[in-house]
Amino acid sequence: MDNNIKRIAVELSAGLGQVEATVKLLDEGATVPFISRYRKEVTGSLDEVAISQIRDRIEQLREMDKRRETILRTIDEQGKLTDELKKKIDAAETMAELEDLYLPYKPKRRTKAQVAREKGLEPLADIIFDEQNIDVEAEAAKFIDAEKGVEDIEQAMAGARDIIAEKINEDQESRQEIRELFEKQGVFTAKVIPGKEEEGQKYKDYFEWSEGVENAPSHRVLAMRRAEKEMIISLNCSPEEGDALFKLEDRFVHGSDQVRLAVRDAYKRLMKPSMETEVRLSSKKRADEEAINVFAENLRQLLLAAPLGQKSVLAIDPGFRTGCKVVCLDKQGKLLYNTAIFPNEPQKQTAKAGAEVAYLCDKYNIEAIAIGNGTASRETEAFVKSLGLPSKIQVIVVNESGASVYSASEVARNEFPDHDVTVRGAVSIGRRLTDPLAELVKIDPKSIGVGQYQHDVDQTSLKKGLDDVVISCVNAVGVEVNTASKELLTYVSGLGATIAGNIVNYRNENGPFKTRAELKKVPRLGPKAFEQAAGFLRIQDAKNPLDKSAVHPESYDIVAKMAADLGCSVDDLMKNDEKRGQIKLQNYVTDTVGLPTLTDIVNELAKPGRDPREQFEAFSFAEGIEHPEDLKIGMTLPGIVTNITNFGAFVDVGVHQDGLVHISELSDSFVDDPNKVVKVHQKVEVRVLEVDLNRNRIALSMKSEGSGPARSKKQKRQDRQERQEAREENTDNLSMEEKLKMLQSRFK
């Protein structure tokens, strides 16, 4: 069995057979959603998280194996590969260990040690290093050679020290010992660059800052690196020099002052810079992973927000001077009509705007009105609610983050080539009310406004992490193949952009799909793609009722046998609880289909194509609270969570500026992870702690009034810094257009 399989099984506490089967499926082209849903018998019911971990780890280990092969080949070509060295390289478990073993043989630019060797000083270095209780000067005198550039004893000893320093730096055990010291006892030390004090005020708490590498939270690591990148601070990362030198001297120095000098040179000139680079990269990687995890979890919650469902919607992108853009959408989200109204200042055409809205609601049988939460949102909401529209028409404020990004995108231009960005933005607001997932997949996740330091983390890892979330959400919900956009279909298991486009083209040319089997006629949608995708695609009006369910076509025969055994049709079996209760699952177990899959099938028959998202609940902000100036300390308000960071949550209370609930204010009890307390789009009740109109800052609390211990000055200082970083990050999530809107709202 592959050693990598064994290693992953140990690391993830999974069975060898589970890991081996999962890797085999992945290698055959199966997707994570498909494996977790339809191959439970093969993997022992591993979930998406475990399968994703196996996928990522096998990729890492295989990359390391490729590097191992390259290293072995390179050393062998040099004629220096011994059995002992090969054994060590084969046993290396980390990339750092591999590179340490390779370092002495790695082609490098001309070093001081190489120069010394060219002068014939390596024998002297060996003598000094191996036999430290000798007359060094007497030995060095033997190597004086003016023709080789060794003029005197000091030059000979200096060259020998250069060679010894390189040997010490390339000693694998020493590097590992110092690496562990950097990781466990390393300290980030930040200092402001002279003259940058005023420019870098937002980083002022890092002007004189030190913190252990091992325990530094991800957001502070990323904040310090950003400040360093902007050339506001200098940032170092190392343990106490004396601790490192003590370890190296204890290992190598046995009496010779020349070796002691070489050790110090090896550490300061060679090993310390190398280790600092490594630790900075490893701490950055850990910080990236944590930030990406925060972003991914927020994105998952946002994508799986409760949909209003198929309703006729009038959507409004509110505004003041340029008016409010209005669009009417049918139950499938098709644009029927668009116009502009001016109910707010400065035009204030309230009567005309009201008549227009009432007319449109009647003409298009509107069931809900969606209002963007940007500039003029509360004023527009108040205007609409004053019209006395039928009670059946819900008025709902919708988070419009990213709508402007979508409206200017190629996707929007292709979808609405004859309409400008304002119409496209209003359509996006309306559609994200009826089905947030279907609309938000059209927008780059980085523009949706739920990230933390997303511009600072590794962009490849970020994209992979976010794509995994989108794919997981899309396949968990399922996709109606006859109405889905190309963008939504792209994320379905086994498809991708090309096949998704082919599905849309086929649908346009031949009409709606009538069966899942018809998908096989789509160009490039071969047997493998069909296997991976079919279970996640729905056809609501299909003749076969199973085509609108999550039952995979490969299991249709099993369901037909169940129905036949009970003397009814498949349709009757799906509608009759009593009949389904008579199914004896053991009768249908085979070598390839076990109880987990059979249980899933019966559950799906009870609720075919069920949507895992929660039911939609309308929400309203407090009336009369529309601007930060309306807020008073101690006031209790309803709000919606819009973003979550490691140190708190942002909450929209309807005043055009999100307030921050710091992690210390999320609950009466201790909170180590905000995601354990709140979710994106969650409806919460908050209390106003502080309103700073000059800096447009709002501090909120979800704690009971008067609860919680007093915090120290240091804790309060850290809280302030984290609140500052969080506010800046929340602003960084906005597009330029959205930032301008925010500024216009602030200074109108």
XYZ file of C-alpha atoms in Angstrom:
748
model
C 0.000 0.000 0.000
C 1.141 3.546 -0.803
C 2.967 5.056 2.186
C 1.111 8.303 1.581
C -2.194 6.498 2.138
C -0.930 5.135 5.456
C 0.315 8.538 6.507
C -2.974 10.283 5.704
C -4.938 7.601 7.532
C -2.882 8.201 10.670
C -3.032 12.002 10.395
C -6.813 12.081 9.884
C -7.636 9.120 12.147
C -9.373 7.410 9.234
C -9.347 3.799 8.083
C -6.756 2.740 5.531
C -9.500 1.405 3.285
C -11.433 4.656 3.515
C -8.446 6.747 2.477
C -7.358 4.363 -0.259
C -10.863 4.220 -1.769
C -11.268 8.002 -1.605
C -7.932 8.635 -3.318
C -8.841 6.099 -6.031
C -12.149 7.888 -6.692
C -10.442 11.275 -6.795
C -7.822 9.952 -9.202
C -10.632 8.679 -11.442
C -12.044 12.197 -11.655
C -14.824 12.023 -9.059
C -15.694 15.270 -7.293
C -15.921 15.825 -3.540
C -19.734 16.381 -3.555
C -20.308 13.266 -5.681
C -18.123 11.053 -3.482
C -19.678 12.260 -0.227
C -23.248 11.902 -1.539
C -23.209 8.854 -3.805
C -20.244 6.708 -2.765
C -20.808 6.287 0.956
C -20.369 2.522 0.837
C -16.977 2.935 -0.814
C -15.614 5.562 1.595
C -17.301 4.447 4.792
C -19.578 7.531 4.743
C -16.793 10.112 4.879
C -18.193 13.651 4.708
C -17.112 16.521 2.427
C -14.687 17.919 4.993
C -12.799 14.630 5.377
C -12.760 13.996 1.621
C -11.446 17.513 0.965
C -8.718 16.985 3.567
C -7.682 13.727 1.896
C -7.663 15.421 -1.522
C -5.508 18.328 -0.316
C -3.115 16.146 1.664
C -2.504 13.635 -1.124
C -1.727 16.561 -3.446
C 0.799 17.929 -0.933
C 2.470 14.564 -0.386
C 2.678 13.847 -4.097
C 4.287 17.228 -4.669
C 6.817 16.349 -1.978
C 7.455 12.999 -3.652
C 8.173 14.787 -6.935
C 10.628 17.047 -5.143
C 12.199 14.001 -3.457
C 12.744 12.347 -6.833
C 14.347 15.505 -8.234
C 16.687 15.779 -5.247
C 17.729 12.128 -5.435
C 18.381 12.402 -9.161
C 20.405 15.610 -8.803
C 22.631 14.226 -6.018
C 23.057 10.949 -7.882
C 24.178 12.820 -11.004
C 26.831 14.492 -8.848
C 28.052 11.024 -7.818
C 27.442 11.825 -4.125
C 24.339 9.743 -3.333
C 25.219 7.234 -0.614
C 22.908 4.556 0.750
C 22.717 6.377 4.085
C 21.826 9.694 2.450
C 19.204 8.054 0.236
C 17.665 6.440 3.296
C 17.441 9.809 5.042
C 15.904 11.500 1.989
C 13.369 8.689 1.590
C 12.415 9.011 5.274
C 12.052 12.819 5.261
C 8.500 13.769 6.259
C 8.480 17.503 5.601
C 9.589 19.728 2.770
C 11.874 21.606 5.185
C 13.624 18.369 6.156
C 14.061 17.463 2.490
C 15.546 20.851 1.637
C 17.902 20.694 4.639
C 19.268 17.346 3.428
C 19.643 18.724 -0.093
C 21.271 22.009 0.937
C 24.931 20.795 0.876
C 24.444 19.475 -2.671
C 22.253 22.245 -4.013
C 23.841 24.279 -6.829
C 24.461 27.732 -5.434
C 26.078 30.992 -6.408
C 29.740 31.448 -5.532
C 29.992 31.639 -1.739
C 32.748 32.738 0.637
C 33.274 29.057 1.483
C 33.714 28.152 -2.180
C 36.289 30.919 -2.574
C 38.143 29.523 0.447
C 38.080 26.032 -1.002
C 39.515 27.341 -4.256
C 42.379 28.688 -2.185
C 43.016 25.188 -0.867
C 41.830 25.884 2.693
C 39.359 23.002 3.145
C 41.970 20.696 4.759
C 42.728 23.450 7.289
C 39.018 23.851 8.014
C 38.701 20.097 8.598
C 41.670 20.095 10.963
C 40.334 23.023 13.002
C 36.784 21.626 13.065
C 37.696 18.016 13.913
C 40.699 18.577 16.201
C 39.901 21.682 18.178
C 42.671 21.376 20.796
C 45.536 22.216 18.434
C 47.888 25.074 17.712
C 45.680 26.746 15.113
C 48.180 29.378 14.059
C 50.866 26.788 13.460
C 48.502 24.763 11.284
C 47.306 27.885 9.451
C 50.887 28.925 8.657
C 51.227 25.785 6.512
C 48.538 27.093 4.155
C 50.007 30.513 3.415
C 50.296 30.770 -0.377
C 50.497 34.185 -2.012
C 49.786 32.745 -5.456
C 46.431 31.422 -4.166
C 45.643 34.670 -2.404
C 46.444 33.529 1.151
C 48.844 36.222 2.297
C 49.058 35.467 6.030
C 47.831 33.357 8.936
C 44.751 35.504 9.540
C 43.614 35.107 5.933
C 44.070 31.349 6.193
C 42.043 31.148 9.412
C 39.334 33.444 8.025
C 38.934 31.230 4.963
C 38.794 28.129 7.140
C 36.090 29.778 9.298
C 34.038 30.506 6.155
C 34.140 26.818 5.252
C 33.250 25.743 8.813
C 30.381 28.267 8.931
C 28.896 26.814 5.754
C 29.194 23.262 7.133
C 27.394 24.302 10.317
C 24.673 26.046 8.342
C 24.178 22.967 6.182
C 23.994 20.527 9.094
C 20.461 19.120 8.926
C 20.064 18.382 12.657
C 21.277 21.848 13.633
C 18.924 23.554 11.220
C 15.993 21.582 12.610
C 16.956 22.509 16.187
C 17.212 26.214 15.348
C 14.014 26.044 13.272
C 12.135 24.741 16.316
C 13.649 27.516 18.423
C 12.408 30.141 15.964
C 8.947 28.554 15.893
C 8.576 28.127 19.643
C 10.485 31.118 21.015
C 10.598 33.496 18.051
C 9.216 36.997 18.627
C 7.693 39.426 16.144
C 9.221 42.839 16.800
C 7.675 45.821 15.014
C 8.998 49.393 15.037
C 7.786 52.446 13.174
C 10.066 53.682 10.414
C 11.214 57.198 11.390
C 9.133 59.834 9.623
C 6.191 57.482 8.982
C 4.331 58.208 12.213
C 1.681 60.471 10.721
C 1.178 58.483 7.527
C 0.783 55.224 9.425
C -1.629 56.308 12.154
C -3.934 53.361 11.542
C -1.021 51.088 12.521
C 0.038 53.153 15.537
C -0.333 50.253 17.983
C 2.407 48.455 16.035
C 4.886 51.340 16.276
C 6.413 49.576 19.299
C 5.068 46.052 19.363
C 6.364 42.594 20.205
C 4.531 39.295 20.268
C 5.460 35.613 20.269
C 5.361 33.954 16.846
C 3.703 30.796 18.127
C 0.658 32.542 19.615
C 0.264 35.588 17.356
C -3.319 35.569 16.000
C -3.743 35.540 12.254
C -5.284 39.003 11.960
C -2.325 40.629 13.744
C 0.216 38.712 11.664
C -1.504 39.918 8.490
C -1.887 43.462 9.844
C 1.826 43.699 10.685
C 2.820 42.318 7.302
C 0.536 44.811 5.581
C 2.066 47.684 7.587
C 5.526 46.415 6.636
C 4.527 46.175 2.972
C 3.275 49.755 3.085
C 6.681 50.701 4.568
C 5.204 52.034 7.802
C 7.018 49.642 10.140
C 10.058 47.405 10.137
C 9.303 43.844 11.209
C 11.728 41.262 12.554
C 11.122 37.707 13.672
C 13.672 35.811 15.755
C 14.332 34.367 19.220
C 16.919 35.712 21.634
C 20.275 35.500 19.859
C 21.979 34.087 22.937
C 19.623 31.094 23.033
C 20.393 30.186 19.425
C 24.161 30.625 19.839
C 24.134 28.532 23.013
C 22.546 25.593 21.171
C 24.989 25.790 18.257
C 28.059 26.267 20.440
C 26.985 23.370 22.638
C 26.814 21.182 19.545
C 29.975 22.275 17.724
C 32.420 24.119 20.009
C 34.813 21.945 21.988
C 37.547 24.390 22.849
C 38.522 26.249 19.689
C 37.882 29.987 19.547
C 38.054 29.729 15.750
C 35.076 27.321 15.735
C 33.229 29.618 18.158
C 33.756 32.521 15.743
C 32.600 30.322 12.855
C 29.441 29.359 14.766
C 28.555 33.000 15.357
C 29.196 33.818 11.709
C 27.157 30.800 10.573
C 24.190 31.887 12.664
C 24.208 35.624 11.960
C 25.157 35.556 8.290
C 23.587 32.320 7.060
C 21.213 30.510 9.399
C 19.304 33.373 11.016
C 18.205 35.037 7.735
C 17.212 31.642 6.359
C 15.228 30.642 9.439
C 13.577 34.036 9.747
C 12.400 33.753 6.143
C 11.069 30.255 6.803
C 9.216 31.223 9.968
C 7.790 34.358 8.405
C 6.482 32.209 5.555
C 5.103 29.505 7.847
C 3.393 32.049 10.133
C 1.987 33.766 7.045
C 0.702 30.421 5.783
C -1.031 29.719 9.116
C -2.509 33.220 9.129
C -3.665 32.783 5.526
C -5.334 29.483 6.337
C -7.201 30.974 9.287
C -8.282 34.055 7.342
C -9.411 31.894 4.419
C -11.355 29.643 6.786
C -13.127 32.691 8.257
C -13.918 33.961 4.764
C -15.089 30.522 3.594
C -17.412 30.044 6.557
C -18.912 33.515 6.092
C -19.368 32.831 2.390
C -21.080 29.500 3.091
C -23.547 31.184 5.429
C -24.219 33.937 2.905
C -24.734 31.556 -0.032
C -27.067 29.360 1.999
C -29.176 32.289 3.228
C -32.899 31.635 3.146
C -34.455 32.340 -0.290
C -37.797 34.072 -0.646
C -38.565 31.657 -3.471
C -40.217 32.139 -6.838
C -42.089 35.417 -6.424
C -42.826 38.363 -8.672
C -40.521 41.085 -7.373
C -40.203 44.822 -7.738
C -36.596 45.724 -6.907
C -35.329 49.192 -6.070
C -31.728 50.400 -6.092
C -32.236 53.531 -3.948
C -30.571 56.906 -4.374
C -30.960 60.643 -3.814
C -29.831 62.921 -6.636
C -29.921 60.292 -9.399
C -33.171 58.812 -8.154
C -34.139 55.189 -7.503
C -33.796 52.619 -10.269
C -36.830 50.317 -10.332
C -37.128 46.940 -12.069
C -39.935 44.392 -12.226
C -39.028 40.692 -12.343
C -41.253 37.671 -12.943
C -41.212 34.519 -10.795
C -38.163 33.196 -12.697
C -36.241 36.468 -12.287
C -36.772 37.622 -15.873
C -36.611 41.392 -16.352
C -40.022 42.677 -17.447
C -39.739 46.442 -17.025
C -37.432 49.146 -15.688
C -37.796 52.827 -14.863
C -36.549 55.483 -12.451
C -38.472 57.286 -9.687
C -37.503 60.280 -7.526
C -39.178 59.977 -4.111
C -36.240 61.449 -2.157
C -34.377 64.740 -1.988
C -33.589 66.825 -3.926
C -36.375 66.208 -6.480
C -38.858 64.837 -3.916
C -41.492 63.764 -6.485
C -43.283 61.675 -3.863
C -46.767 61.601 -5.367
C -45.598 60.735 -8.878
C -43.208 58.068 -7.579
C -45.903 56.565 -5.349
C -48.388 56.340 -8.215
C -45.749 54.656 -10.390
C -44.906 52.024 -7.769
C -48.585 51.272 -7.078
C -49.267 50.927 -10.799
C -46.337 48.558 -11.337
C -47.307 46.417 -8.356
C -50.775 45.977 -9.806
C -49.692 45.470 -13.432
C -47.046 42.826 -12.682
C -48.837 41.222 -9.727
C -45.899 42.028 -7.447
C -45.561 39.836 -4.344
C -42.470 41.416 -2.753
C -40.471 44.644 -2.956
C -36.681 44.401 -2.538
C -34.812 47.566 -1.538
C -31.009 47.758 -1.572
C -29.423 48.703 1.746
C -27.099 51.379 0.343
C -27.508 55.138 0.077
C -31.097 56.358 0.671
C -32.226 52.861 1.654
C -34.125 53.792 4.829
C -35.710 56.846 3.218
C -36.862 54.737 0.273
C -38.140 52.014 2.594
C -40.173 54.566 4.565
C -41.566 55.962 1.310
C -42.674 52.534 0.061
C -44.257 51.596 3.383
C -46.222 54.866 3.356
C -47.977 53.970 0.101
C -50.539 51.684 1.703
C -49.833 48.796 -0.656
C -51.695 45.490 -0.165
C -50.491 43.616 2.918
C -49.586 40.594 0.779
C -46.664 42.593 -0.672
C -43.646 42.182 1.591
C -41.166 45.076 1.767
C -37.668 43.738 2.404
C -34.299 45.488 2.658
C -31.605 43.466 0.846
C -27.837 43.574 1.359
C -26.516 44.918 -1.945
C -22.787 44.297 -1.364
C -21.231 43.343 -4.680
C -24.226 44.389 -6.796
C -22.189 47.162 -8.411
C -19.403 44.667 -9.156
C -21.882 42.346 -10.859
C -23.523 45.191 -12.807
C -20.184 46.116 -14.439
C -19.091 42.520 -15.071
C -18.945 40.647 -18.353
C -21.595 38.270 -17.014
C -24.037 41.166 -16.543
C -23.161 42.691 -19.921
C -23.867 39.371 -21.633
C -27.102 38.954 -19.716
C -28.365 42.519 -20.254
C -26.492 43.979 -23.237
C -29.154 46.645 -23.828
C -29.296 47.977 -20.249
C -26.895 50.100 -18.220
C -25.248 49.275 -14.902
C -28.035 50.824 -12.825
C -30.638 48.448 -14.252
C -28.336 45.450 -13.851
C -27.637 46.400 -10.230
C -31.354 46.638 -9.418
C -31.979 43.249 -11.060
C -29.226 41.739 -8.917
C -30.842 43.150 -5.758
C -34.186 41.617 -6.673
C -32.774 38.232 -7.631
C -30.630 37.875 -4.529
C -33.839 38.175 -2.494
C -35.583 35.316 -4.306
C -32.486 33.077 -4.548
C -29.251 34.393 -2.993
C -27.200 31.388 -4.103
C -28.172 31.568 -7.781
C -27.350 35.284 -7.941
C -24.245 35.480 -5.756
C -22.373 32.805 -7.744
C -22.136 35.409 -10.525
C -19.977 37.659 -8.339
C -16.325 37.191 -7.390
C -16.580 36.055 -3.738
C -13.923 38.622 -2.787
C -16.390 41.376 -3.709
C -19.305 40.142 -1.613
C -18.060 41.821 1.559
C -17.651 38.957 4.024
C -13.884 38.449 4.062
C -11.005 39.280 6.362
C -7.655 40.411 4.914
C -8.537 38.671 1.648
C -6.242 40.966 -0.327
C -3.254 39.960 1.813
C -3.559 36.177 1.759
C -2.263 33.790 -0.892
C -4.646 34.331 -3.784
C -4.358 30.810 -5.206
C -5.254 29.251 -1.848
C -8.043 31.772 -1.373
C -9.593 30.972 -4.754
C -9.385 27.245 -4.128
C -10.960 27.573 -0.679
C -13.785 29.794 -1.874
C -14.438 27.679 -4.969
C -14.777 24.639 -2.704
C -17.416 26.471 -0.665
C -19.399 27.580 -3.711
C -19.289 24.068 -5.208
C -20.372 22.551 -1.895
C -23.306 24.969 -1.515
C -24.511 24.669 -5.111
C -24.521 20.873 -5.010
C -26.069 20.727 -1.536
C -29.038 22.767 -2.771
C -29.289 21.273 -6.267
C -29.862 23.086 -9.546
C -32.949 23.315 -11.758
C -31.359 22.609 -15.128
C -34.055 24.379 -17.181
C -33.737 27.766 -15.460
C -30.170 27.866 -14.101
C -27.677 30.361 -15.468
C -24.411 29.252 -17.003
C -22.600 30.614 -13.930
C -24.664 28.464 -11.571
C -24.324 25.344 -13.733
C -20.548 25.838 -13.856
C -20.317 24.876 -10.182
C -22.325 21.655 -10.535
C -20.263 18.524 -9.921
C -18.583 17.308 -13.097
C -19.553 20.191 -15.391
C -17.370 23.300 -15.580
C -17.756 26.401 -17.732
C -17.628 24.735 -21.166
C -20.251 22.054 -20.523
C -22.400 24.554 -18.586
C -22.393 26.818 -21.633
C -23.264 23.854 -23.861
C -26.227 22.997 -21.622
C -27.585 26.545 -21.903
C -27.084 26.543 -25.690
C -28.800 23.162 -26.060
C -31.680 24.389 -23.890
C -32.064 27.528 -25.991
C -32.053 25.573 -29.251
C -34.180 22.565 -28.253
C -36.377 23.826 -25.435
C -36.461 22.634 -21.806
C -34.945 19.276 -20.872
C -37.676 16.692 -20.362
C -35.513 14.004 -18.742
C -32.120 13.697 -17.119
C -31.196 11.186 -19.803
C -31.566 13.940 -22.397
C -28.514 15.628 -20.870
C -26.388 12.969 -22.583
C -27.159 14.689 -25.891
C -25.343 17.856 -24.784
C -21.976 18.202 -26.568
C -19.024 17.098 -24.415
C -21.293 15.885 -21.596
C -20.010 12.314 -21.682
C -20.700 9.346 -19.395
C -18.270 10.499 -16.680
C -19.657 14.044 -16.539
C -23.217 12.659 -16.522
C -22.372 10.331 -13.634
C -20.892 13.188 -11.607
C -23.599 15.774 -12.378
C -26.924 14.010 -12.830
C -27.838 13.635 -9.166
C -27.406 17.354 -8.531
C -29.503 18.515 -11.499
C -33.294 18.780 -11.165
C -36.073 18.771 -13.794
C -39.230 19.911 -12.001
C -41.695 19.078 -14.799
C -40.139 15.747 -15.806
C -42.365 12.775 -16.536
C -40.251 10.597 -14.234
C -40.723 12.035 -10.715
C -37.229 10.866 -9.748
C -35.762 13.408 -12.192
C -36.752 16.206 -9.791
C -35.118 14.487 -6.823
C -31.576 13.886 -5.583
C -31.881 10.168 -6.308
C -29.113 9.343 -8.779
C -30.173 7.749 -12.098
C -27.947 4.780 -11.259
C -30.429 3.988 -8.438
C -33.657 4.339 -10.433
C -33.906 0.548 -10.838
C -33.724 0.097 -7.067
C -36.598 2.542 -6.523
C -38.624 0.861 -9.285
C -38.109 -2.513 -7.556
C -39.198 -1.053 -4.218
C -42.388 0.251 -5.814
C -43.064 -3.001 -7.661
C -42.594 -5.034 -4.471
C -45.229 -2.857 -2.783
C -47.586 -3.022 -5.765
C -47.538 0.691 -6.552
C -45.947 3.167 -8.941
C -42.830 5.197 -8.151
C -44.987 8.312 -8.027
C -47.317 6.688 -5.485
C -44.340 5.555 -3.421
C -43.082 9.141 -3.238
C -46.480 10.481 -2.171
C -47.496 7.758 0.288
C -45.862 7.801 3.728
C -47.445 4.465 4.652
C -46.038 2.727 1.597
C -42.523 4.066 2.241
C -42.789 2.879 5.826
C -43.200 -0.682 4.542
C -39.880 -0.673 2.680
C -37.441 -3.194 4.174
C -34.056 -1.773 3.269
C -32.178 -5.013 3.947
C -33.951 -6.585 0.975
C -32.184 -4.194 -1.399
C -28.623 -4.355 -0.079
C -26.130 -5.461 -2.735
C -22.365 -5.616 -3.033
C -22.321 -2.006 -4.255
C -25.374 -0.476 -2.547
C -25.579 -0.544 1.233
C -27.774 0.859 3.976
C -26.327 4.423 3.904
C -27.314 4.933 0.243
C -30.651 3.145 0.664
C -31.477 5.336 3.656
C -30.646 8.454 1.615
C -32.898 7.222 -1.203
C -35.912 6.668 1.080
C -35.396 10.040 2.772
C -35.239 11.707 -0.632
C -38.440 9.971 -1.784
C -40.238 11.617 1.152
C -39.101 15.125 0.185
C -37.877 15.056 -3.411
C -35.526 17.894 -4.295
C -35.839 19.363 -0.810
C -33.995 22.631 -0.252
C -31.654 22.428 2.777
C -31.855 26.187 3.315
C -33.973 27.668 6.094
C -37.385 29.172 5.499
C -37.375 32.874 4.677
C -38.364 35.256 7.469
C -39.032 38.925 6.836
C -37.028 41.462 8.829
C -37.508 45.146 9.532
C -35.162 47.727 11.031
C -36.358 49.986 13.831
C -38.556 52.757 12.484
C -37.212 56.281 12.827
C -33.592 55.100 13.138
C -32.119 55.909 9.740
C -28.810 57.736 10.360
C -25.941 57.410 12.855
C -27.127 60.669 14.445
C -30.365 58.879 15.421
C -28.485 56.399 17.600
C -28.265 56.937 21.350
C -26.072 55.080 23.835
C -28.068 52.345 25.556
C -30.589 52.049 22.713
C -31.626 48.462 21.849
C -32.175 47.699 18.163
C -32.806 44.811 15.770
C -29.994 44.138 13.303
C -28.609 41.703 10.752
C -25.090 40.236 10.891
C -23.279 41.210 7.679
C -19.709 40.029 8.282
C -17.734 38.020 10.847
C -14.052 38.360 11.696
C -11.858 36.630 14.245
C -12.509 39.443 16.679
C -16.166 40.241 16.273
C -19.139 40.690 13.993
C -20.479 43.580 11.952
C -24.182 44.281 12.286
C -26.407 46.387 10.050
C -28.923 48.353 12.165
C -30.241 50.376 9.241
C -28.152 53.554 9.471
C -25.929 53.072 6.379
C -22.938 52.213 8.575
C -22.453 48.771 10.087
C -21.663 48.675 13.784
C -19.091 46.337 15.311
C -19.872 43.875 18.084
C -16.394 43.114 19.430
C -15.793 39.477 20.410
C -15.816 40.567 24.069
C -19.373 41.898 23.576
C -20.906 38.947 21.710
C -22.107 37.025 24.743
C -22.309 37.106 28.524
C -19.998 34.078 28.543
C -16.484 33.788 27.100
C -16.311 33.522 23.300
C -13.208 32.166 21.535
C -14.744 32.008 18.063
C -17.436 34.453 16.875
C -18.789 31.818 14.463
C -19.918 29.794 17.468
C -22.238 32.631 18.482
C -23.395 34.342 15.288
C -23.861 33.591 11.595
C -23.922 35.824 8.534
C -27.494 37.019 7.865
C -28.527 36.127 11.411
C -31.116 38.448 12.930
C -29.895 39.748 16.285
C -30.731 42.325 18.931
C -27.942 44.731 19.848
C -27.360 47.535 22.307
C -25.541 50.742 21.341
C -22.333 51.233 23.326
C -20.675 54.084 21.468
C -21.336 56.392 18.522
C -18.415 58.376 17.077
C -19.884 60.595 14.378
C -16.535 62.197 13.492
C -14.998 58.859 12.569
C -18.309 57.212 11.622
C -17.868 54.402 14.141
C -20.542 52.483 15.979
C -19.800 50.061 18.833
C -22.525 47.550 19.701
C -23.065 44.815 22.245
C -25.093 41.619 22.404
C -24.407 41.135 26.117
C -26.940 41.659 28.836
C -26.694 45.187 30.181
C -24.125 45.461 32.958
C -22.740 41.944 32.471
C -19.119 40.890 32.082
C -15.938 41.578 34.089
C -14.022 44.826 33.765
C -11.262 44.715 31.165
C -7.689 45.872 31.795
C -6.147 48.860 30.009
C -4.062 46.488 27.904
C -7.151 44.466 26.950
C -9.068 47.630 26.101
C -6.165 48.881 23.986
C -6.089 45.585 22.108
C -9.876 45.724 21.690
C -9.584 49.201 20.165
C -6.862 48.069 17.778
C -8.901 45.059 16.684
C -11.986 47.200 16.191
C -9.932 49.584 14.044
C -8.539 46.723 11.952
C -11.978 45.190 11.571
C -13.522 48.453 10.373
C -10.717 48.954 7.855
C -11.114 45.383 6.614
C -14.854 45.797 6.270
C -14.253 48.910 4.153
C -11.610 47.083 2.100
C -14.286 44.589 1.069
C -16.196 47.318 -0.763
C -15.777 48.225 -4.397
C -14.746 51.790 -5.256
C -18.328 52.600 -6.243
C -19.617 51.308 -2.914
C -16.991 53.313 -1.001
C -18.098 56.455 -2.839
C -21.703 55.707 -1.971
C -20.726 55.329 1.676
C -18.879 58.655 1.645
C -21.790 60.393 -0.063
C -24.106 59.035 2.595
C -21.743 60.154 5.342
C -21.305 63.731 4.141
C -24.598 64.377 2.328
